[in-house]
Amino acid sequence: MGDRIVTWPNALSAARLLGVPVFLWLVLGPRTATSDLIAAGILGLAGITDWLDGKLARMLNQQSRLGALLDPAADRLYIAATVIALAVRGIMPWWLFGAIAGRELIVAVALLVLQRRTVYGALQVSFVGKTATLCLMYAFPLLFLGAHSGTTAEVVRVLGWAFAIWGIALYWWAAMLYLTQVRDLVRESGMEGAATS
């Protein structure tokens, strides 16, 4: 993993981060059908660029430490902003916000433990975690568009809930995998410390 900053994957992650305030303004500001459609498009684009930046990093051999931080940060920020905005608008129930926020809190505490007790700074991103993020990135724009009236909106809403339920289940499964990683790394670090003392 290199120290390069200016790479295509990093540019995509940075663009995703810049889209968060625009999305929030569109959802919480104008509240028109057009602004909702543009906001859903931004969410869809965020999901595509999330997949694309990882693909480009591997294809162009442009993995970097900055990219390893930017990509999950952009994912988490989008998920947090979307869940809060959709809950404020009444499109998504607050229990779903609680399920996602609770998972993030548990993983954040685990990362703090990891940083304090070992030399490891980050966890290996799992396929389950990436799949969970992708499901949620599909769920949010579908739930958003499904909040309008009509038969099409109802079908879209059902699809959105299907992705949301799968996404939440996979999100918590990924959290359990991360907690297992933290436990193993802390235990391994403790054994190494005991062996050298």
XYZ file of N, CA and C in Angstrom:
591
model
N 0.845 -1.186 0.000
C 0.000 0.000 0.000
C 0.881 1.237 0.000
N 0.665 2.128 -0.967
C 1.540 3.281 -1.128
C 1.070 4.522 -0.399
N 1.905 5.563 -0.506
C 1.600 6.844 0.133
C 1.056 7.864 -0.859
N 0.696 7.428 -2.060
C 0.214 8.373 -3.069
C -1.090 9.015 -2.620
N -1.227 10.293 -2.942
C -2.434 11.033 -2.583
C -3.303 11.245 -3.810
N -2.688 11.682 -4.909
C -3.454 11.996 -6.122
C -3.569 10.734 -6.976
N -4.713 10.055 -6.816
C -5.028 8.875 -7.616
C -6.488 8.965 -8.039
N -6.849 8.194 -9.056
C -8.242 8.187 -9.497
C -9.185 7.690 -8.399
N -8.846 6.581 -7.715
C -9.741 6.131 -6.642
C -9.920 7.180 -5.541
N -8.837 7.862 -5.155
C -8.937 8.906 -4.125
C -9.793 10.076 -4.602
N -9.679 10.401 -5.901
C -10.494 11.490 -6.461
C -11.975 11.127 -6.397
N -12.308 9.865 -6.690
C -13.707 9.428 -6.614
C -14.218 9.476 -5.171
N -13.385 9.039 -4.228
C -13.796 9.078 -2.811
C -13.985 10.517 -2.343
N -13.087 11.408 -2.767
C -13.201 12.822 -2.388
C -14.466 13.435 -2.988
N -14.771 13.078 -4.239
C -15.992 13.585 -4.888
C -17.228 13.096 -4.143
N -17.167 11.831 -3.683
C -18.284 11.297 -2.900
C -18.473 12.102 -1.616
N -17.374 12.437 -0.961
C -17.457 13.234 0.274
C -18.053 14.610 -0.002
N -17.667 15.225 -1.117
C -18.199 16.547 -1.462
C -19.693 16.499 -1.797
N -20.175 15.335 -2.200
C -21.590 15.203 -2.532
C -22.503 15.146 -1.316
N -21.952 14.853 -0.133
C -22.782 14.706 1.073
C -23.540 15.991 1.418
N -22.867 17.162 1.522
C -23.639 18.372 1.849
C -24.655 18.749 0.775
N -24.332 18.478 -0.491
C -25.279 18.758 -1.576
C -26.517 17.888 -1.405
N -26.299 16.609 -1.125
C -27.409 15.685 -0.898
C -28.280 16.155 0.269
N -27.639 16.499 1.391
C -28.391 16.941 2.570
C -29.227 18.184 2.264
N -28.647 19.134 1.534
C -29.394 20.350 1.188
C -30.603 20.007 0.319
N -30.420 19.108 -0.658
C -31.519 18.730 -1.549
C -32.650 18.026 -0.791
N -32.293 17.192 0.169
C -33.307 16.422 0.895
C -34.019 17.270 1.934
N -33.257 18.093 2.659
C -33.850 18.841 3.773
C -34.252 20.268 3.410
N -33.765 20.754 2.260
C -34.065 22.122 1.862
C -35.324 22.240 1.021
N -35.195 22.186 -0.311
C -36.337 22.459 -1.193
C -37.524 21.505 -1.036
N -37.257 20.218 -0.866
C -38.302 19.188 -0.722
C -39.298 19.201 -1.877
N -38.782 19.325 -3.082
C -39.622 19.239 -4.284
C -39.358 17.896 -4.958
N -40.233 17.522 -5.886
C -40.044 16.261 -6.612
C -38.725 16.271 -7.376
N -38.376 17.412 -7.956
C -37.120 17.519 -8.708
C -35.916 17.378 -7.797
N -35.937 18.069 -6.653
C -34.793 17.982 -5.734
C -34.668 16.564 -5.176
N -35.803 15.887 -4.930
C -35.762 14.504 -4.453
C -35.153 13.581 -5.502
N -35.509 13.811 -6.767
C -34.970 12.991 -7.853
C -33.464 13.198 -7.995
N -33.009 14.439 -7.903
C -31.569 14.731 -7.985
C -30.842 14.112 -6.795
N -31.434 14.217 -5.595
C -30.822 13.639 -4.398
C -30.701 12.119 -4.539
N -31.740 11.469 -5.063
C -31.689 10.022 -5.288
C -30.597 9.688 -6.306
N -30.453 10.533 -7.329
C -29.385 10.340 -8.318
C -28.007 10.440 -7.689
N -27.833 11.401 -6.770
C -26.547 11.555 -6.072
C -26.251 10.303 -5.250
N -27.275 9.774 -4.582
C -27.084 8.540 -3.810
C -26.699 7.376 -4.721
N -27.395 7.256 -5.852
C -27.068 6.197 -6.802
C -25.647 6.330 -7.317
N -25.255 7.553 -7.625
C -23.890 7.819 -8.094
C -22.865 7.497 -7.018
N -23.207 7.785 -5.764
C -22.302 7.457 -4.653
C -22.088 5.950 -4.562
N -23.164 5.179 -4.761
C -23.042 3.724 -4.731
C -22.176 3.199 -5.863
N -22.340 3.771 -7.054
C -21.544 3.342 -8.211
C -20.075 3.689 -8.007
N -19.797 4.918 -7.542
C -18.393 5.321 -7.347
C -17.744 4.567 -6.194
N -18.552 4.115 -5.218
C -18.014 3.296 -4.136
C -17.478 1.982 -4.692
N -18.232 1.383 -5.597
C -17.772 0.151 -6.236
C -16.597 0.435 -7.168
N -16.689 1.537 -7.917
C -15.691 1.850 -8.938
C -14.335 2.214 -8.353
N -14.298 2.915 -7.209
C -12.985 3.319 -6.694
C -12.154 2.110 -6.260
N -12.806 1.095 -5.689
C -12.077 -0.126 -5.324
C -11.597 -0.882 -6.544
N -12.466 -0.925 -7.543
C -12.115 -1.616 -8.796
C -10.917 -0.927 -9.463
N -10.970 0.408 -9.547
C -9.864 1.163 -10.157
C -8.567 1.030 -9.358
N -8.688 1.045 -8.040
C -7.485 0.920 -7.198
C -6.756 -0.377 -7.493
N -7.512 -1.463 -7.641
C -6.877 -2.753 -7.943
C -6.392 -2.814 -9.389
N -7.214 -2.324 -10.321
C -6.885 -2.408 -11.738
C -5.670 -1.544 -12.096
N -5.606 -0.328 -11.528
C -4.506 0.596 -11.839
C -3.352 0.507 -10.840
N -3.483 -0.429 -9.886
C -2.488 -0.587 -8.820
C -2.274 0.745 -8.086
N -3.378 1.366 -7.703
C -3.326 2.670 -7.038
C -3.878 2.608 -5.613
N -3.665 1.457 -4.933
C -4.060 1.384 -3.530
C -3.163 2.313 -2.730
N -3.758 3.010 -1.772
C -2.976 3.927 -0.947
C -3.529 3.960 0.467
N -2.700 4.430 1.387
C -3.164 4.559 2.777
C -4.304 5.567 2.872
N -4.186 6.666 2.107
C -5.255 7.665 2.104
C -6.552 7.058 1.587
N -6.461 6.269 0.529
C -7.643 5.623 -0.028
C -8.280 4.657 0.961
N -7.443 3.952 1.730
C -7.956 3.018 2.732
C -8.713 3.747 3.833
N -8.412 5.023 4.049
C -9.148 5.832 5.031
C -10.336 6.546 4.396
N -10.124 7.110 3.196
C -11.172 7.896 2.538
C -12.396 7.067 2.165
N -12.174 5.888 1.607
C -13.281 5.079 1.104
C -14.274 4.716 2.209
N -13.835 4.091 3.322
C -14.815 3.786 4.371
C -15.385 5.032 5.041
N -14.576 6.122 5.112
C -15.095 7.367 5.701
C -16.236 7.918 4.853
N -16.053 7.906 3.532
C -17.114 8.381 2.629
C -18.355 7.500 2.745
N -18.152 6.180 2.828
C -19.284 5.257 2.983
C -20.070 5.572 4.247
N -19.354 5.683 5.356
C -20.023 5.910 6.644
C -20.720 7.268 6.680
N -20.070 8.275 6.104
C -20.665 9.607 6.100
C -21.944 9.630 5.265
N -21.919 8.968 4.110
C -23.120 8.896 3.274
C -24.240 8.160 3.986
N -23.899 7.042 4.592
C -24.921 6.260 5.285
C -25.511 7.074 6.435
N -24.649 7.716 7.242
C -25.133 8.518 8.374
C -26.002 9.680 7.894
N -25.520 10.418 6.893
C -26.274 11.569 6.384
C -27.614 11.140 5.805
N -27.609 10.034 5.078
C -28.839 9.564 4.441
C -29.854 9.097 5.475
N -29.394 8.319 6.441
C -30.306 7.795 7.452
C -30.919 8.939 8.256
N -30.094 9.909 8.645
C -30.609 11.056 9.407
C -31.600 11.851 8.565
N -31.234 12.154 7.320
C -32.109 12.955 6.448
C -33.432 12.252 6.187
N -33.372 10.955 5.902
C -34.607 10.227 5.612
C -35.464 10.048 6.866
N -34.829 9.938 8.028
C -35.592 9.854 9.282
C -36.260 11.189 9.586
N -35.531 12.300 9.366
C -36.106 13.635 9.590
C -37.302 13.862 8.669
N -37.194 13.384 7.440
C -38.295 13.540 6.480
C -39.447 12.570 6.737
N -39.261 11.609 7.646
C -40.308 10.631 7.930
C -40.382 9.512 6.910
N -39.367 9.390 6.062
C -39.339 8.349 5.033
C -38.849 7.037 5.621
N -37.989 7.130 6.615
C -37.384 5.964 7.241
C -37.665 6.021 8.740
N -37.996 4.894 9.354
C -38.274 4.925 10.789
C -36.995 5.136 11.610
N -37.165 5.696 12.792
C -36.016 5.985 13.643
C -35.336 4.717 14.152
N -36.063 3.583 14.213
C -35.421 2.349 14.671
C -34.323 1.921 13.693
N -34.511 2.207 12.412
C -33.488 1.867 11.428
C -32.249 2.740 11.650
N -32.487 4.012 11.954
C -31.379 4.898 12.329
C -30.641 4.326 13.541
N -31.390 3.876 14.555
C -30.793 3.308 15.764
C -29.973 2.057 15.470
N -30.470 1.200 14.568
C -29.751 -0.035 14.218
C -28.417 0.280 13.562
N -28.411 1.280 12.689
C -27.173 1.646 12.002
C -26.233 2.398 12.941
N -26.773 3.346 13.711
C -25.947 4.121 14.640
C -25.347 3.223 15.714
N -26.131 2.257 16.210
C -25.617 1.331 17.222
C -24.463 0.502 16.695
N -24.591 0.050 15.471
C -23.511 -0.737 14.850
C -22.254 0.107 14.696
N -22.418 1.346 14.246
C -21.265 2.234 14.065
C -20.570 2.516 15.401
N -21.355 2.693 16.452
C -20.796 2.953 17.774
C -19.974 1.759 18.270
N -20.503 0.566 18.092
C -19.789 -0.644 18.522
C -18.480 -0.805 17.764
N -18.509 -0.596 16.448
C -17.288 -0.724 15.643
C -16.286 0.375 16.023
N -16.763 1.597 16.287
C -15.874 2.694 16.687
C -15.168 2.380 18.007
N -15.905 1.838 18.973
C -15.295 1.462 20.263
C -14.261 0.358 20.046
N -14.590 -0.616 19.191
C -13.649 -1.698 18.900
C -12.368 -1.150 18.268
N -12.499 -0.168 17.370
C -11.315 0.438 16.748
C -10.475 1.190 17.767
N -11.115 1.857 18.719
C -10.367 2.537 19.787
C -9.580 1.535 20.628
N -10.204 0.417 20.957
C -9.519 -0.638 21.709
C -8.334 -1.151 20.903
N -8.543 -1.358 19.612
C -7.481 -1.848 18.735
C -6.296 -0.891 18.718
N -6.568 0.402 18.592
C -5.496 1.396 18.529
C -4.748 1.530 19.848
N -5.440 1.347 20.970
C -4.802 1.499 22.278
C -3.988 0.280 22.679
N -4.402 -0.893 22.236
C -3.765 -2.113 22.718
C -2.848 -2.809 21.729
N -2.837 -2.335 20.486
C -1.987 -2.979 19.482
C -1.323 -1.914 18.615
N -0.484 -2.389 17.710
C 0.171 -1.480 16.757
C -0.641 -1.353 15.470
N -1.716 -2.115 15.368
C -2.542 -2.086 14.163
C -3.454 -0.868 14.190
N -3.551 -0.166 13.071
C -4.370 1.042 13.021
C -5.714 0.867 12.354
N -5.850 -0.143 11.499
C -7.092 -0.317 10.749
C -7.407 -1.794 10.604
N -8.666 -2.075 10.373
C -9.095 -3.449 10.159
C -9.180 -3.733 8.671
N -9.042 -5.005 8.338
C -9.191 -5.404 6.943
C -10.671 -5.340 6.578
N -10.985 -4.631 5.500
C -12.376 -4.511 5.057
C -12.836 -5.862 4.533
N -14.009 -6.290 4.972
C -14.514 -7.606 4.569
C -15.460 -7.482 3.379
N -15.601 -8.577 2.660
C -16.545 -8.635 1.541
C -17.969 -8.438 2.050
N -18.241 -8.982 3.240
C -19.574 -8.833 3.831
C -19.871 -7.360 4.097
N -18.873 -6.635 4.624
C -19.048 -5.210 4.901
C -19.283 -4.399 3.638
N -18.528 -4.709 2.583
C -18.707 -3.994 1.316
C -20.087 -4.306 0.716
N -20.519 -5.560 0.830
C -21.833 -5.946 0.312
C -22.942 -5.249 1.092
N -22.764 -5.160 2.421
C -23.749 -4.466 3.262
C -23.873 -3.004 2.845
N -22.738 -2.358 2.643
C -22.738 -0.953 2.228
C -23.428 -0.801 0.877
N -23.131 -1.710 -0.045
C -23.748 -1.649 -1.371
C -25.269 -1.819 -1.268
N -25.727 -2.772 -0.436
C -27.180 -2.968 -0.252
C -27.828 -1.701 0.294
N -27.182 -1.079 1.287
C -27.744 0.138 1.873
C -27.720 1.295 0.868
N -26.673 1.350 0.054
C -26.592 2.403 -0.965
C -27.677 2.237 -2.034
N -28.122 0.990 -2.273
C -29.260 0.765 -3.158
C -30.566 1.060 -2.436
N -30.631 0.665 -1.156
C -31.877 0.805 -0.395
C -32.292 2.262 -0.243
N -31.349 3.134 0.085
C -31.696 4.515 0.409
C -32.366 5.269 -0.740
N -31.790 5.263 -1.959
C -32.499 5.978 -3.032
C -33.841 5.341 -3.375
N -33.930 4.001 -3.243
C -35.205 3.341 -3.537
C -36.262 3.721 -2.503
N -35.872 3.740 -1.223
C -36.817 4.169 -0.185
C -37.215 5.625 -0.394
N -36.251 6.408 -0.808
C -36.477 7.828 -1.040
C -37.484 8.039 -2.163
N -37.278 7.344 -3.286
C -38.191 7.470 -4.421
C -39.532 6.794 -4.125
N -39.513 5.755 -3.293
C -40.738 5.054 -2.941
C -41.631 5.807 -1.979
N -41.142 6.919 -1.444
C -41.945 7.708 -0.502
C -43.042 8.500 -1.210
N -42.981 8.571 -2.522
C -44.001 9.297 -3.276
C -45.197 8.385 -3.541
N -46.269 8.901 -4.082
C -47.483 8.107 -4.288
C -47.468 7.449 -5.663
N -48.282 6.402 -5.782
C -48.418 5.712 -7.066
C -47.962 4.261 -6.965
N -48.381 3.471 -7.952
C -48.050 2.043 -7.974
C -46.553 1.825 -8.143
N -45.945 2.593 -9.037
C -44.501 2.460 -9.254
C -43.739 2.755 -7.975
N -44.146 3.801 -7.275
C -43.482 4.160 -6.020
C -43.622 3.045 -4.989
N -44.773 2.367 -4.986
C -44.978 1.272 -4.032
C -44.048 0.104 -4.327
N -43.890 -0.239 -5.607
C -42.973 -1.318 -5.999
C -41.539 -0.943 -5.628
N -41.168 0.297 -5.904
C -39.823 0.787 -5.580
C -39.589 0.741 -4.067
N -40.613 1.102 -3.288
C -40.508 1.082 -1.822
C -40.274 -0.336 -1.305
N -40.985 -1.317 -1.881
C -40.804 -2.727 -1.477
C -39.379 -3.178 -1.776
N -38.882 -2.844 -2.967
C -37.491 -3.176 -3.311
C -36.522 -2.493 -2.347
N -36.803 -1.237 -2.023
C -35.953 -0.503 -1.089
C -35.888 -1.170 0.271
N -37.042 -1.625 0.771
C -37.052 -2.306 2.068
C -36.329 -3.646 2.005
N -36.429 -4.348 0.876
C -35.697 -5.612 0.721
C -34.194 -5.363 0.833
N -33.706 -4.360 0.114
C -32.279 -4.017 0.201
C -31.907 -3.538 1.605
N -32.793 -2.771 2.246
C -32.507 -2.247 3.587
C -32.382 -3.378 4.605
N -33.296 -4.345 4.549
C -33.254 -5.460 5.504
C -31.997 -6.301 5.298
N -31.689 -6.609 4.040
C -30.458 -7.347 3.763
C -29.239 -6.536 4.184
N -29.265 -5.256 3.883
C -28.130 -4.396 4.229
C -27.880 -4.338 5.721
N -28.946 -4.179 6.512
C -28.795 -4.117 7.973
C -28.267 -5.441 8.510
N -28.816 -6.559 8.021
C -28.351 -7.876 8.478
C -26.866 -8.063 8.164
N -26.476 -7.728 6.937
C -25.073 -7.867 6.549
C -24.183 -6.871 7.287
N -24.702 -5.685 7.566
C -23.960 -4.655 8.290
C -23.590 -5.143 9.690
N -24.559 -5.790 10.355
C -24.288 -6.327 11.694
C -23.388 -7.561 11.623
N -23.541 -8.369 10.586
C -22.656 -9.520 10.405
C -21.218 -9.029 10.229
N -21.034 -7.993 9.408
C -19.697 -7.418 9.221
C -19.147 -6.885 10.545
N -20.011 -6.282 11.359
C -19.564 -5.777 12.665
C -19.050 -6.917 13.526
N -19.735 -8.065 13.495
C -19.275 -9.228 14.268
C -17.921 -9.713 13.752
N -17.740 -9.683 12.431
C -16.447 -10.074 11.859
C -15.343 -9.107 12.298
N -15.650 -7.794 12.317
C -14.672 -6.805 12.761
C -14.338 -7.003 14.237
N -15.352 -7.289 15.051
C -15.106 -7.524 16.480
C -14.225 -8.759 16.685
N -14.436 -9.788 15.868
C -13.587 -10.990 15.936
C -12.151 -10.648 15.557
N -11.981 -9.824 14.510
C -10.637 -9.382 14.118
C -9.950 -8.642 15.249
N -10.683 -7.719 15.875
C -10.119 -6.928 16.972
C -9.708 -7.842 18.114
N -10.597 -8.764 18.494
C -10.286 -9.693 19.585
C -9.014 -10.483 19.283
N -8.921 -11.019 18.055
C -7.756 -11.819 17.681
C -6.472 -10.988 17.662
N -6.543 -9.760 17.133
C -5.362 -8.904 17.076
C -4.904 -8.477 18.467
N -5.864 -8.168 19.350
C -5.519 -7.779 20.725
C -4.901 -8.963 21.458
N -5.481 -10.140 21.267
C -4.947 -11.351 21.906
C -3.540 -11.650 21.392
N -3.355 -11.550 20.071
C -2.044 -11.801 19.459
C -1.007 -10.799 19.957
N -1.411 -9.535 20.060
C -0.505 -8.493 20.552
C -0.124 -8.748 22.009
N -1.085 -9.210 22.811
C -0.810 -9.533 24.209
C 0.158 -10.674 24.337
N 0.037 -11.693 23.479
C 0.957 -12.847 23.506
C 2.358 -12.422 23.094
N 2.447 -11.538 22.064
C 3.755 -11.061 21.626
C 4.422 -10.250 22.728
N 3.608 -9.408 23.418
C 4.144 -8.597 24.522
C 4.651 -9.472 25.652
N 3.910 -10.552 25.960
C 4.325 -11.464 27.026
C 5.592 -12.212 26.640
N 5.710 -12.533 25.338
C 6.886 -13.284 24.882
C 8.149 -12.431 24.924
N 8.023 -11.134 24.667
C 9.217 -10.266 24.656
C 9.579 -9.746 26.037
N 8.671 -9.835 27.020
C 8.988 -9.303 28.352
C 9.646 -10.346 29.236
